[in-house]
Amino acid sequence: MRSSQFFLPTLRENPAEAEIVSHRLMLRAGMVRQASAGIYSWLPLGFKVLKNVERIVREEQDRAGCQEVLMPTIQSADLWRESGRYDAYGKEMLRIKDRREREMLYGPTNEEQITQIFRDSIRSYREVPKMLYHIQWKFRDEVRPRFGVMRGREFLMKDAYSFDMDYEGARRAYNKFFVAYLRTFARMGMRAIPMEADTGPIGGNLSHEFIVLADTGESQVYCDREFLDFDVLGKDINYADPAAVEKVVNHFTSLYARTDEKNDQAAFEQQVPEARRYVGRGIEVGHIFYFGTKYSEPLKAQVQDKDGNPVTIHMGSYGIGVSRMPAAIIEASHDDNGIIWPETVAPFRVGLINIKVDDKAGTAMAEDIYAKLNNAGVEVLYDDRDERAGAKFAEMDLIGLPWQLVVGPRGAAKGQVEMKNRKTGEKVELSVDAVLQRLGA
Amino acid sequence: MRSSQFFLPTLRENPAEAEIVSHRLMLRAGMVRQASAGIYSWLPLGFKVLKNVERIVREEQDRAGCQEVLMPTIQSADLWRESGRYDAYGKEMLRIKDRREREMLYGPTNEEQITQIFRDSIRSYREVPKMLYHIQWKFRDEVRPRFGVMRGREFLMKDAYSFDMDYEGARRAYNKFFVAYLRTFARMGMRAIPMEADTGPIGGNLSHEFIVLADTGESQVYCDREFLDFDVLGKDINYADPAAVEKVVNHFTSLYARTDEKNDQAAFEQQVPEARRYVGRGIEVGHIFYFGTKYSEPLKAQVQDKDGNPVTIHMGSYGIGVSRMPAAIIEASHDDNGIIWPETVAPFRVGLINIKVDDKAGTAMAEDIYAKLNNAGVEVLYDDRDERAGAKFAEMDLIGLPWQLVVGPRGAAKGQVEMKNRKTGEKVELSVDAVLQRLGA
């Protein structure tokens, strides 16, 4: 993509309304724009990151054996009356009347709806277990939306649901999601710690929040710092082997990690040596629940077991805040000059800067590199505009692409390109061929 | 994917509520389930088709130089007051009050919102032209939702918007979308005819609907049958060449084709020989508009031209009914036994049937084929269930995968597989290697 054509409305000044660094950088980098309080439009740069996050989430759900569906945003109030949540849910639920005065709502979550789908479709133990997920916009009418997409009102969420014959089955499903979540966040370059958590309005008695430690987080957490050294990736997990999955879960629950609501200060101090205690803030990026028959009971989601007896299904639900992830990643990965994207979610892998567009040799070299990277399928943003070099450098740092290539008259004369690693700041002068080779092109 | 694990709740009986064949087949094939009137959940089989449709739409928008963004579903009423449409739009608009009693709405379309984004971000003629699109859920509170996802209330739409300095620029953008639409529908195996159309609540004075001829369509249309022989695909269009693009548009507007509102019976009869006259029904799958400054004027979307003078921007908008497409494709491609998917949008390319799961040789062969197809990246649904062969055949025909492979004890003994083309019904007996080769695996 050429910068001369790309819709990238960056801002020079820090927007006054942004209280935290990710909100500030997402606005400055032209990733999002507020449409109304807590409701955002995603512009091309932000949209690309959002799609990359979504792709990783999807791949790991699929790998764990979860099947994708898509439920609508607008739900019927009657369905929520069956579970009793229509009245119990507070003002966060956006309630709507349609033209026939039927009571509807914009789904804040989907336990009722997926239970209805299961109930109307599945009759026999032979079709169980099942794990279903969708990635869909949700609405929670927060009293005080803030921090940009971190606590918005309209947000994109991956929510999954598991259906099993009994607690043991449900626990196996819970473990699969637990591991899938570790893998998902690790692939995005994030170290998310699973912490024992409260179940809130979803309900149930077993729950973990996946928390990224960050001073700007909204959750107060207590955990053992040792978790920060735990290795996640590289584990080629076999989801068909419950024991292998359970082993990973046991490892990641072997140390103390709890959210505020679940913290037991005496236990914390007894189990964690003082030097390893982390008491501070964290960002919730995922939340998993086992809640048994909380919804299947009132909604009468039953299947027949081997002997023909009705069994009320055991369920869990599993959420990842997809539209919150780009902000969480920025909170964890930035410097004074801007964002530092991990390669897996970067909107482009390479930023190519032509310092002086009226220099023939340099421009020919830049065009050549641009064409070759495109042909090799390497995503590149090519700054071909007639602007000051300083402004171009600042913008590339701000938007945080992992690799910067700088082409100028001096280097072009020698056949050299400068290649900069955005994260380390390391710069090397290389031939065009060497650059292409390093980028796998 | 193994049928024993796949969530595919097919129905044996024809659902009473379904009036048209696509609605009936989508329910019977377990593609969708109604959540409430005109609001549907997409189950795994339907979701896969929807994603394939979305991917083709996206690829063709990108190819035409359109950039993807994502606007929210919930919009502020104030923005629609700026254009005057808040009061003008009837009861189809779903109006909402949030917890602070602010007036909001579920977007039925996005002209105001995209104009606001453009207005707040772009100041200079150097950043024009721009073409932006998004694929997002919309809501229109139809008086009489019907025909399943064909006329739903919550529906997925690709809507694009173009921004140009003058009419000539806007016309070039219009032509690009015109051609992109021809390519998009052709890739889905559809013959969509561009017809002069009314502009309705979007406004403007230049508009084409892309219509698939079908008796179950809701639009009454008048056109020259010659269009059915026009060739679309294979045209390797260069969007950077306005003359080449215009040539395609001229070709596809050279004959008479108009929707009911625009039909001029005298002109129709004069321009089209009687034998070539089509008067009948059609399904609207796309609609493009040029409306000039209808929104940019009241919303004050202006940029500076070369001399520093303010210019009100010229706009167009371009929609494809993404969630309607699977139904439109089925209307155009089915037989008495079920759906016939074109390969480009098929949920799986291959259906593999193991006739007798307790036969060792046959099962070994089926497992071998399944593994090899998966390894080669060929999407396959493998019916490994212990069910009657007849039920398996009927279900495979119903869900319409392009290729069926049948493995049974008799064939396995000879090392032969039956390969059936769902569309033509043609069957051949082949070795496993020959089957894999034909499928490119």
CSV table of C-alpha atoms in Angstrom, one decimal, chain A:
chain,number,residue,atom,x,y,z
A,1,MET,CA,0.0,0.0,0.0
A,2,ARG,CA,1.2,3.5,-0.9
A,3,SER,CA,1.0,6.2,1.8
A,4,SER,CA,-0.1,8.6,-1.0
A,5,GLN,CA,-3.3,6.5,-1.3
A,6,PHE,CA,-3.7,5.0,2.2
A,7,PHE,CA,-6.3,6.5,4.4
A,8,LEU,CA,-4.2,7.1,7.5
A,9,PRO,CA,-5.3,10.3,9.3
A,10,THR,CA,-2.6,10.6,12.0
A,11,LEU,CA,-2.7,13.3,14.6
A,12,ARG,CA,0.3,15.4,15.6
A,13,GLU,CA,-1.1,16.5,19.0
A,14,ASN,CA,-2.1,14.3,21.9
A,15,PRO,CA,-5.9,14.2,22.0
A,16,ALA,CA,-7.1,15.7,25.3
A,17,GLU,CA,-9.7,13.1,26.0
A,18,ALA,CA,-7.3,10.2,26.0
A,19,GLU,CA,-6.2,9.2,29.5
A,20,ILE,CA,-4.1,6.1,28.8
A,21,VAL,CA,-1.3,5.5,26.4
A,22,SER,CA,-3.1,3.0,24.1
A,23,HIS,CA,-6.1,5.3,23.6
A,24,ARG,CA,-3.7,8.2,22.9
A,25,LEU,CA,-1.7,6.2,20.4
A,26,MET,CA,-4.7,4.6,18.7
A,27,LEU,CA,-6.1,8.0,18.0
A,28,ARG,CA,-2.8,9.6,17.0
A,29,ALA,CA,-2.0,6.6,14.7
A,30,GLY,CA,-5.3,7.0,12.9
A,31,MET,CA,-6.5,3.5,14.0
A,32,VAL,CA,-9.9,4.5,15.4
A,33,ARG,CA,-12.2,7.5,15.7
A,34,GLN,CA,-14.9,7.9,18.3
A,35,ALA,CA,-18.4,7.9,16.7
A,36,SER,CA,-20.2,8.5,20.0
A,37,ALA,CA,-19.5,7.9,23.7
A,38,GLY,CA,-17.8,4.5,23.9
A,39,ILE,CA,-18.5,3.7,20.3
A,40,TYR,CA,-15.7,3.6,17.7
A,41,SER,CA,-15.1,3.4,14.0
A,42,TRP,CA,-12.0,1.4,13.0
A,43,LEU,CA,-10.0,3.1,10.2
A,44,PRO,CA,-7.9,1.0,7.8
A,45,LEU,CA,-4.7,0.7,10.0
A,46,GLY,CA,-6.7,-0.3,13.1
A,47,PHE,CA,-9.0,-2.5,11.1
A,48,LYS,CA,-6.0,-4.5,9.9
A,49,VAL,CA,-4.8,-5.1,13.5
A,50,LEU,CA,-8.3,-6.1,14.6
A,51,LYS,CA,-8.5,-8.6,11.7
A,52,ASN,CA,-5.1,-10.1,12.7
A,53,VAL,CA,-6.3,-10.5,16.3
A,54,GLU,CA,-9.5,-12.1,15.1
A,55,ARG,CA,-7.6,-14.5,12.8
A,56,ILE,CA,-5.4,-15.7,15.7
A,57,VAL,CA,-8.4,-16.1,18.0
A,58,ARG,CA,-10.2,-18.0,15.3
A,59,GLU,CA,-7.3,-20.3,14.5
A,60,GLU,CA,-6.8,-21.3,18.1
A,61,GLN,CA,-10.6,-21.9,18.7
A,62,ASP,CA,-10.7,-24.1,15.6
A,63,ARG,CA,-7.6,-26.0,16.6
A,64,ALA,CA,-9.2,-26.7,20.0
A,65,GLY,CA,-12.1,-28.3,18.2
A,66,CYS,CA,-14.6,-25.4,18.6
A,67,GLN,CA,-16.9,-24.8,15.7
A,68,GLU,CA,-17.8,-21.3,14.5
A,69,VAL,CA,-21.4,-20.0,14.3
A,70,LEU,CA,-22.8,-16.5,14.2
A,71,MET,CA,-25.6,-15.3,16.4
A,72,PRO,CA,-27.3,-12.0,15.8
A,73,THR,CA,-26.8,-8.9,17.8
A,74,ILE,CA,-30.5,-8.2,18.5
A,75,GLN,CA,-32.2,-10.8,20.8
A,76,SER,CA,-35.7,-11.2,22.1
A,77,ALA,CA,-36.4,-10.2,25.6
A,78,ASP,CA,-38.6,-13.3,26.1
A,79,LEU,CA,-35.6,-15.6,25.8
A,80,TRP,CA,-33.9,-13.7,28.6
A,81,ARG,CA,-37.0,-14.0,30.7
A,82,GLU,CA,-36.7,-17.8,30.5
A,83,SER,CA,-33.3,-17.6,32.3
A,84,GLY,CA,-34.5,-14.8,34.6
A,85,ARG,CA,-31.7,-12.5,33.5
A,86,TYR,CA,-33.9,-10.0,31.7
A,87,ASP,CA,-35.0,-8.4,35.0
A,88,ALA,CA,-31.7,-9.2,36.8
A,89,TYR,CA,-29.5,-7.5,34.3
A,90,GLY,CA,-29.1,-3.9,35.1
A,91,LYS,CA,-28.9,-0.8,33.0
A,92,GLU,CA,-25.9,-2.1,31.1
A,93,MET,CA,-28.4,-4.0,28.9
A,94,LEU,CA,-29.5,-1.9,25.9
A,95,ARG,CA,-33.2,-2.5,25.7
A,96,ILE,CA,-35.1,-1.8,22.5
A,97,LYS,CA,-38.7,-1.8,21.3
A,98,ASP,CA,-39.3,-2.7,17.7
A,99,ARG,CA,-42.0,-1.2,15.5
A,100,ARG,CA,-44.5,-3.7,16.8
A,101,GLU,CA,-43.6,-2.8,20.4
A,102,ARG,CA,-41.9,-6.1,21.0
A,103,GLU,CA,-39.2,-6.0,23.6
A,104,MET,CA,-35.8,-6.7,22.2
A,105,LEU,CA,-32.2,-6.1,23.4
A,106,TYR,CA,-28.7,-5.7,22.0
A,107,GLY,CA,-27.0,-8.8,23.3
A,108,PRO,CA,-24.4,-8.2,26.0
A,109,THR,CA,-23.6,-11.9,25.9
A,110,ASN,CA,-25.2,-15.0,24.4
A,111,GLU,CA,-25.7,-17.8,27.0
A,112,GLU,CA,-29.5,-17.9,26.5
A,113,GLN,CA,-29.3,-17.8,22.7
A,114,ILE,CA,-26.8,-20.6,22.3
A,115,THR,CA,-28.7,-22.7,24.8
A,116,GLN,CA,-31.8,-22.2,22.8
A,117,ILE,CA,-29.9,-23.3,19.6
A,118,PHE,CA,-28.6,-26.4,21.4
A,119,ARG,CA,-31.9,-27.3,22.9
A,120,ASP,CA,-33.8,-27.0,19.6
A,121,SER,CA,-31.2,-29.1,17.7
A,122,ILE,CA,-29.5,-31.8,19.8
A,123,ARG,CA,-31.4,-34.7,21.4
A,124,SER,CA,-28.9,-37.4,22.0
A,125,TYR,CA,-25.7,-38.1,24.0
A,126,ARG,CA,-24.2,-39.2,20.8
A,127,GLU,CA,-24.0,-35.6,19.6
A,128,VAL,CA,-22.3,-34.4,22.8
A,129,PRO,CA,-19.8,-33.0,23.6
A,130,LYS,CA,-20.0,-29.8,21.5
A,131,MET,CA,-18.1,-26.6,21.6
A,132,LEU,CA,-19.4,-23.6,19.6
A,133,TYR,CA,-18.2,-20.1,19.3
A,134,HIS,CA,-18.9,-16.9,17.5
A,135,ILE,CA,-17.2,-13.5,17.0
A,136,GLN,CA,-19.8,-10.8,17.1
A,137,TRP,CA,-20.4,-7.2,18.3
A,138,LYS,CA,-22.0,-6.8,21.7
A,139,PHE,CA,-23.2,-3.8,23.6
A,140,ARG,CA,-23.0,-3.0,27.3
A,141,ASP,CA,-24.2,0.4,28.2
A,142,GLU,CA,-21.4,1.3,30.6
A,143,VAL,CA,-22.1,4.2,33.0
A,144,ARG,CA,-18.7,5.6,32.2
A,145,PRO,CA,-17.2,4.4,28.9
A,146,ARG,CA,-13.5,5.3,28.8
A,147,PHE,CA,-10.0,4.4,27.7
A,148,GLY,CA,-11.1,4.2,24.1
A,149,VAL,CA,-11.8,0.6,22.9
A,150,MET,CA,-10.6,-0.7,26.2
A,151,ARG,CA,-13.9,0.0,27.9
A,152,GLY,CA,-16.2,0.8,25.0
A,153,ARG,CA,-20.0,0.3,24.9
A,154,GLU,CA,-20.1,-1.5,21.5
A,155,PHE,CA,-17.3,-4.1,21.4
A,156,LEU,CA,-16.3,-7.2,19.5
A,157,MET,CA,-16.1,-10.3,21.5
A,158,LYS,CA,-15.3,-14.0,20.8
A,159,ASP,CA,-17.6,-16.0,23.1
A,160,ALA,CA,-17.6,-19.7,23.1
A,161,TYR,CA,-19.9,-22.2,24.8
A,162,SER,CA,-19.4,-25.9,25.8
A,163,PHE,CA,-22.0,-28.6,26.2
A,164,ASP,CA,-21.2,-31.8,28.1
A,165,MET,CA,-23.1,-34.7,29.7
A,166,ASP,CA,-21.5,-34.1,33.2
A,167,TYR,CA,-19.1,-32.2,35.2
A,168,GLU,CA,-16.1,-34.3,34.2
A,169,GLY,CA,-16.8,-33.6,30.5
A,170,ALA,CA,-17.4,-29.9,31.1
A,171,ARG,CA,-14.1,-29.8,33.0
A,172,ARG,CA,-12.3,-31.3,30.0
A,173,ALA,CA,-13.8,-28.6,27.8
A,174,TYR,CA,-12.8,-25.9,30.3
A,175,ASN,CA,-9.3,-27.2,30.2
A,176,LYS,CA,-9.2,-27.0,26.4
A,177,PHE,CA,-10.2,-23.4,26.4
A,178,PHE,CA,-7.8,-22.6,29.2
A,179,VAL,CA,-4.9,-23.9,27.0
A,180,ALA,CA,-6.3,-22.3,23.8
A,181,TYR,CA,-6.3,-19.0,25.6
A,182,LEU,CA,-2.7,-19.3,26.7
A,183,ARG,CA,-1.7,-20.0,23.1
A,184,THR,CA,-3.9,-17.2,21.7
A,185,PHE,CA,-2.4,-14.5,23.9
A,186,ALA,CA,1.1,-15.8,23.5
A,187,ARG,CA,0.8,-15.7,19.7
A,188,MET,CA,-0.1,-12.0,20.0
A,189,GLY,CA,3.1,-11.4,22.0
A,190,MET,CA,1.2,-11.1,25.3
A,191,ARG,CA,1.9,-12.7,28.6
A,192,ALA,CA,-1.6,-13.3,30.0
A,193,ILE,CA,-1.8,-14.9,33.5
A,194,PRO,CA,-4.8,-17.0,34.4
A,195,MET,CA,-6.2,-15.9,37.7
A,196,GLU,CA,-8.9,-17.3,39.9
A,197,ALA,CA,-11.8,-14.9,39.4
A,198,ASP,CA,-15.3,-14.0,40.4
A,199,THR,CA,-18.1,-15.1,38.0
A,200,GLY,CA,-20.3,-12.0,38.1
A,201,PRO,CA,-23.5,-11.9,36.1
A,202,ILE,CA,-22.5,-15.0,34.1
A,203,GLY,CA,-22.6,-17.1,37.2
A,204,GLY,CA,-21.1,-20.5,38.1
A,205,ASN,CA,-18.4,-21.6,40.6
A,206,LEU,CA,-15.2,-22.1,38.5
A,207,SER,CA,-13.7,-19.2,36.7
A,208,HIS,CA,-10.4,-17.7,35.5
A,209,GLU,CA,-9.6,-14.3,34.1
A,210,PHE,CA,-6.7,-14.0,31.8
A,211,ILE,CA,-4.8,-10.9,32.9
A,212,VAL,CA,-2.1,-8.9,31.3
A,213,LEU,CA,-0.1,-7.0,34.0
A,214,ALA,CA,-0.2,-3.3,33.2
A,215,ASP,CA,-0.4,-0.2,35.4
A,216,THR,CA,-3.2,1.1,33.3
A,217,GLY,CA,-5.4,-2.0,33.9
A,218,GLU,CA,-8.7,-1.8,35.6
A,219,SER,CA,-8.4,-5.0,37.6
A,220,GLN,CA,-6.6,-5.2,40.9
A,221,VAL,CA,-4.7,-8.5,41.0
A,222,TYR,CA,-2.4,-10.5,43.3
A,223,CYS,CA,-0.1,-13.0,41.9
A,224,ASP,CA,3.3,-14.8,41.9
A,225,ARG,CA,5.7,-13.1,39.6
A,226,GLU,CA,7.1,-16.5,38.7
A,227,PHE,CA,4.3,-16.7,36.2
A,228,LEU,CA,6.1,-14.2,34.0
A,229,ASP,CA,8.8,-16.8,33.3
A,230,PHE,CA,6.4,-19.5,32.4
A,231,ASP,CA,6.8,-20.7,28.8
A,232,VAL,CA,3.6,-21.1,26.7
A,233,LEU,CA,4.4,-21.3,23.0
A,234,GLY,CA,6.2,-24.2,21.5
A,235,LYS,CA,3.9,-26.5,23.3
A,236,ASP,CA,2.4,-28.6,20.5
A,237,ILE,CA,-0.6,-29.5,22.4
A,238,ASN,CA,-2.8,-32.5,21.5
A,239,TYR,CA,-6.3,-31.5,22.4
A,240,ALA,CA,-7.5,-35.1,21.9
A,241,ASP,CA,-5.4,-36.1,25.0
A,242,PRO,CA,-7.2,-34.8,28.1
A,243,ALA,CA,-4.3,-35.7,30.4
A,244,ALA,CA,-1.8,-33.6,28.3
A,245,VAL,CA,-4.3,-30.7,28.4
A,246,GLU,CA,-4.8,-31.0,32.1
A,247,LYS,CA,-1.1,-31.0,32.7
A,248,VAL,CA,-0.7,-27.6,31.1
A,249,VAL,CA,-3.7,-26.3,33.2
A,250,ASN,CA,-2.2,-27.7,36.4
A,251,HIS,CA,1.2,-26.1,35.6
A,252,PHE,CA,-0.5,-22.7,35.0
A,253,THR,CA,-2.6,-23.0,38.2
A,254,SER,CA,0.3,-24.2,40.4
A,255,LEU,CA,1.1,-20.8,41.7
A,256,TYR,CA,-1.0,-18.1,43.4
A,257,ALA,CA,-2.9,-15.7,41.1
A,258,ARG,CA,-6.2,-14.1,41.9
A,259,THR,CA,-8.2,-11.1,41.1
A,260,ASP,CA,-9.3,-8.7,43.8
A,261,GLU,CA,-12.6,-10.4,44.5
A,262,LYS,CA,-11.0,-13.7,45.1
A,263,ASN,CA,-7.8,-12.6,46.9
A,264,ASP,CA,-7.1,-14.1,50.3
A,265,GLN,CA,-4.4,-12.0,51.7
A,266,ALA,CA,-3.2,-14.6,54.3
A,267,ALA,CA,-3.0,-17.3,51.7
A,268,PHE,CA,-1.3,-14.9,49.3
A,269,GLU,CA,1.4,-14.1,51.9
A,270,GLN,CA,1.8,-17.7,53.0
A,271,GLN,CA,2.1,-19.1,49.4
A,272,VAL,CA,4.2,-16.4,47.8
A,273,PRO,CA,7.6,-15.3,49.0
A,274,GLU,CA,7.7,-11.5,49.5
A,275,ALA,CA,10.1,-10.8,46.6
A,276,ARG,CA,7.8,-12.6,44.2
A,277,ARG,CA,4.5,-10.9,45.2
A,278,TYR,CA,2.9,-8.8,42.5
A,279,VAL,CA,0.2,-6.6,43.8
A,280,GLY,CA,-1.0,-4.2,41.1
A,281,ARG,CA,-3.1,-3.6,38.1
A,282,GLY,CA,-3.9,-5.8,35.2
A,283,ILE,CA,-6.0,-5.8,32.0
A,284,GLU,CA,-8.6,-8.5,31.6
A,285,VAL,CA,-8.3,-10.0,28.1
A,286,GLY,CA,-10.1,-13.2,28.6
A,287,HIS,CA,-12.5,-14.8,31.0
A,288,ILE,CA,-13.7,-18.5,31.2
A,289,PHE,CA,-16.5,-19.9,33.3
A,290,TYR,CA,-18.0,-23.3,34.2
A,291,PHE,CA,-21.5,-22.7,35.3
A,292,GLY,CA,-23.0,-26.2,35.1
A,293,THR,CA,-26.8,-26.2,34.6
A,294,LYS,CA,-27.4,-22.5,35.3
A,295,TYR,CA,-28.9,-21.9,31.9
A,296,SER,CA,-29.7,-25.4,30.7
A,297,GLU,CA,-32.0,-26.0,33.7
A,298,PRO,CA,-34.4,-23.1,33.2
A,299,LEU,CA,-34.2,-23.3,29.4
A,300,LYS,CA,-34.7,-27.1,29.6
A,301,ALA,CA,-31.7,-28.1,27.5
A,302,GLN,CA,-31.7,-31.8,27.9
A,303,VAL,CA,-30.4,-34.8,25.9
A,304,GLN,CA,-31.1,-38.5,26.3
A,305,ASP,CA,-28.3,-40.6,27.7
A,306,LYS,CA,-27.5,-44.2,26.7
A,307,ASP,CA,-30.5,-45.5,28.6
A,308,GLY,CA,-32.9,-43.0,27.2
A,309,ASN,CA,-33.0,-40.9,30.4
A,310,PRO,CA,-33.1,-37.1,30.1
A,311,VAL,CA,-29.9,-35.4,31.3
A,312,THR,CA,-29.6,-31.6,31.8
A,313,ILE,CA,-26.6,-30.4,29.9
A,314,HIS,CA,-23.5,-29.0,31.7
A,315,MET,CA,-22.2,-25.8,30.2
A,316,GLY,CA,-19.3,-23.3,30.3
A,317,SER,CA,-18.7,-20.0,28.5
A,318,TYR,CA,-15.4,-18.6,27.3
A,319,GLY,CA,-14.8,-15.0,26.2
A,320,ILE,CA,-12.0,-13.0,24.6
A,321,GLY,CA,-12.4,-9.2,24.2
A,322,VAL,CA,-11.3,-9.0,20.6
A,323,SER,CA,-11.7,-5.3,20.1
A,324,ARG,CA,-9.9,-4.6,23.4
A,325,MET,CA,-6.8,-6.6,22.3
A,326,PRO,CA,-5.2,-4.0,20.1
A,327,ALA,CA,-5.3,-1.6,23.0
A,328,ALA,CA,-4.0,-4.2,25.5
A,329,ILE,CA,-1.2,-5.1,23.1
A,330,ILE,CA,-0.2,-1.4,22.9
A,331,GLU,CA,-0.3,-1.0,26.7
A,332,ALA,CA,2.2,-3.8,26.8
A,333,SER,CA,4.3,-2.8,23.8
A,334,HIS,CA,5.1,0.9,23.1
A,335,ASP,CA,7.8,3.5,23.7
A,336,ASP,CA,7.9,7.3,23.7
A,337,ASN,CA,7.8,7.4,19.9
A,338,GLY,CA,4.8,5.2,19.5
A,339,ILE,CA,3.5,1.7,19.1
A,340,ILE,CA,5.7,-1.4,18.7
A,341,TRP,CA,3.6,-4.1,17.0
A,342,PRO,CA,4.5,-7.8,17.5
A,343,GLU,CA,4.9,-9.2,14.0
A,344,THR,CA,1.8,-11.5,14.4
A,345,VAL,CA,-0.7,-8.6,14.6
A,346,ALA,CA,1.2,-5.8,12.8
A,347,PRO,CA,-1.0,-4.0,10.2
A,348,PHE,CA,1.9,-4.2,7.8
A,349,ARG,CA,5.2,-6.1,8.4
A,350,VAL,CA,7.3,-3.5,6.7
A,351,GLY,CA,7.4,0.3,6.4
A,352,LEU,CA,9.3,1.5,3.4
A,353,ILE,CA,10.4,5.2,3.5
A,354,ASN,CA,11.6,7.0,0.4
A,355,ILE,CA,13.4,10.0,1.9
A,356,LYS,CA,13.5,12.1,-1.3
A,357,VAL,CA,10.9,11.3,-3.9
A,358,ASP,CA,12.6,13.6,-6.5
A,359,ASP,CA,15.8,11.6,-6.4
A,360,LYS,CA,15.7,9.3,-9.4
A,361,ALA,CA,18.0,6.5,-8.2
A,362,GLY,CA,16.5,6.4,-4.7
A,363,THR,CA,12.9,6.3,-6.1
A,364,ALA,CA,13.8,3.6,-8.6
A,365,MET,CA,15.3,1.5,-5.7
A,366,ALA,CA,12.3,2.1,-3.5
A,367,GLU,CA,9.8,1.1,-6.3
A,368,ASP,CA,11.9,-2.0,-6.9
A,369,ILE,CA,11.8,-3.1,-3.3
A,370,TYR,CA,8.1,-2.3,-3.0
A,371,ALA,CA,7.3,-4.4,-6.1
A,372,LYS,CA,9.4,-7.3,-4.9
A,373,LEU,CA,8.0,-7.3,-1.4
A,374,ASN,CA,4.4,-7.2,-2.7
A,375,ASN,CA,5.2,-10.1,-5.1
A,376,ALA,CA,6.5,-12.1,-2.2
A,377,GLY,CA,3.4,-11.5,-0.2
A,378,VAL,CA,5.1,-9.3,2.4
A,379,GLU,CA,2.7,-6.6,3.6
A,380,VAL,CA,4.4,-3.2,3.2
A,381,LEU,CA,3.4,0.4,3.6
A,382,TYR,CA,5.4,2.5,1.2
A,383,ASP,CA,5.7,6.2,2.1
A,384,ASP,CA,6.0,7.6,-1.4
A,385,ARG,CA,4.8,11.1,-0.4
A,386,ASP,CA,6.6,14.4,-1.0
A,387,GLU,CA,7.0,15.2,2.7
A,388,ARG,CA,9.9,16.0,5.0
A,389,ALA,CA,12.0,13.0,6.0
A,390,GLY,CA,11.6,13.8,9.7
A,391,ALA,CA,7.8,13.7,9.4
A,392,LYS,CA,8.0,10.3,7.7
A,393,PHE,CA,10.3,8.9,10.3
A,394,ALA,CA,8.1,10.1,13.1
A,395,GLU,CA,5.0,8.7,11.5
A,396,MET,CA,6.6,5.3,10.9
A,397,ASP,CA,7.7,5.1,14.6
A,398,LEU,CA,4.2,6.2,15.7
A,399,ILE,CA,2.4,3.5,13.8
A,400,GLY,CA,4.9,0.9,14.9
A,401,LEU,CA,5.5,-1.5,12.0
A,402,PRO,CA,8.1,-4.1,13.0
A,403,TRP,CA,10.6,-3.3,10.2
A,404,GLN,CA,11.5,0.0,8.6
A,405,LEU,CA,13.4,0.3,5.4
A,406,VAL,CA,14.9,3.7,4.5
A,407,VAL,CA,16.0,4.5,1.0
A,408,GLY,CA,17.8,7.8,0.3
A,409,PRO,CA,20.0,9.3,-2.4
A,410,ARG,CA,23.3,8.6,-0.5
A,411,GLY,CA,22.4,4.9,0.1
A,412,ALA,CA,21.0,4.4,-3.3
A,413,ALA,CA,24.3,5.6,-4.9
A,414,LYS,CA,26.0,2.8,-3.0
A,415,GLY,CA,23.2,0.3,-3.5
A,416,GLN,CA,22.4,0.3,0.2
A,417,VAL,CA,19.2,0.4,2.2
A,418,GLU,CA,18.9,1.1,5.9
A,419,MET,CA,16.9,-1.6,7.8
A,420,LYS,CA,15.7,-0.7,11.3
A,421,ASN,CA,14.1,-2.9,13.9
A,422,ARG,CA,11.3,-0.9,15.5
A,423,LYS,CA,11.5,-2.7,18.7
A,424,THR,CA,15.3,-2.7,19.4
A,425,GLY,CA,16.1,0.4,17.4
A,426,GLU,CA,19.0,-1.5,15.8
A,427,LYS,CA,19.9,-0.3,12.3
A,428,VAL,CA,21.9,-2.0,9.6
A,429,GLU,CA,23.0,-1.0,6.1
A,430,LEU,CA,22.3,-3.8,3.6
A,431,SER,CA,22.0,-4.4,-0.1
A,432,VAL,CA,18.5,-4.8,-1.6
A,433,ASP,CA,19.0,-8.5,-2.0
A,434,ALA,CA,20.1,-8.9,1.6
A,435,VAL,CA,17.1,-7.0,2.8
A,436,LEU,CA,14.7,-9.1,0.8
A,437,GLN,CA,16.4,-12.2,2.0
A,438,ARG,CA,16.0,-11.2,5.7
A,439,LEU,CA,12.3,-10.5,5.1
A,440,GLY,CA,11.9,-13.9,3.5
A,441,ALA,CA,11.0,-12.3,0.1
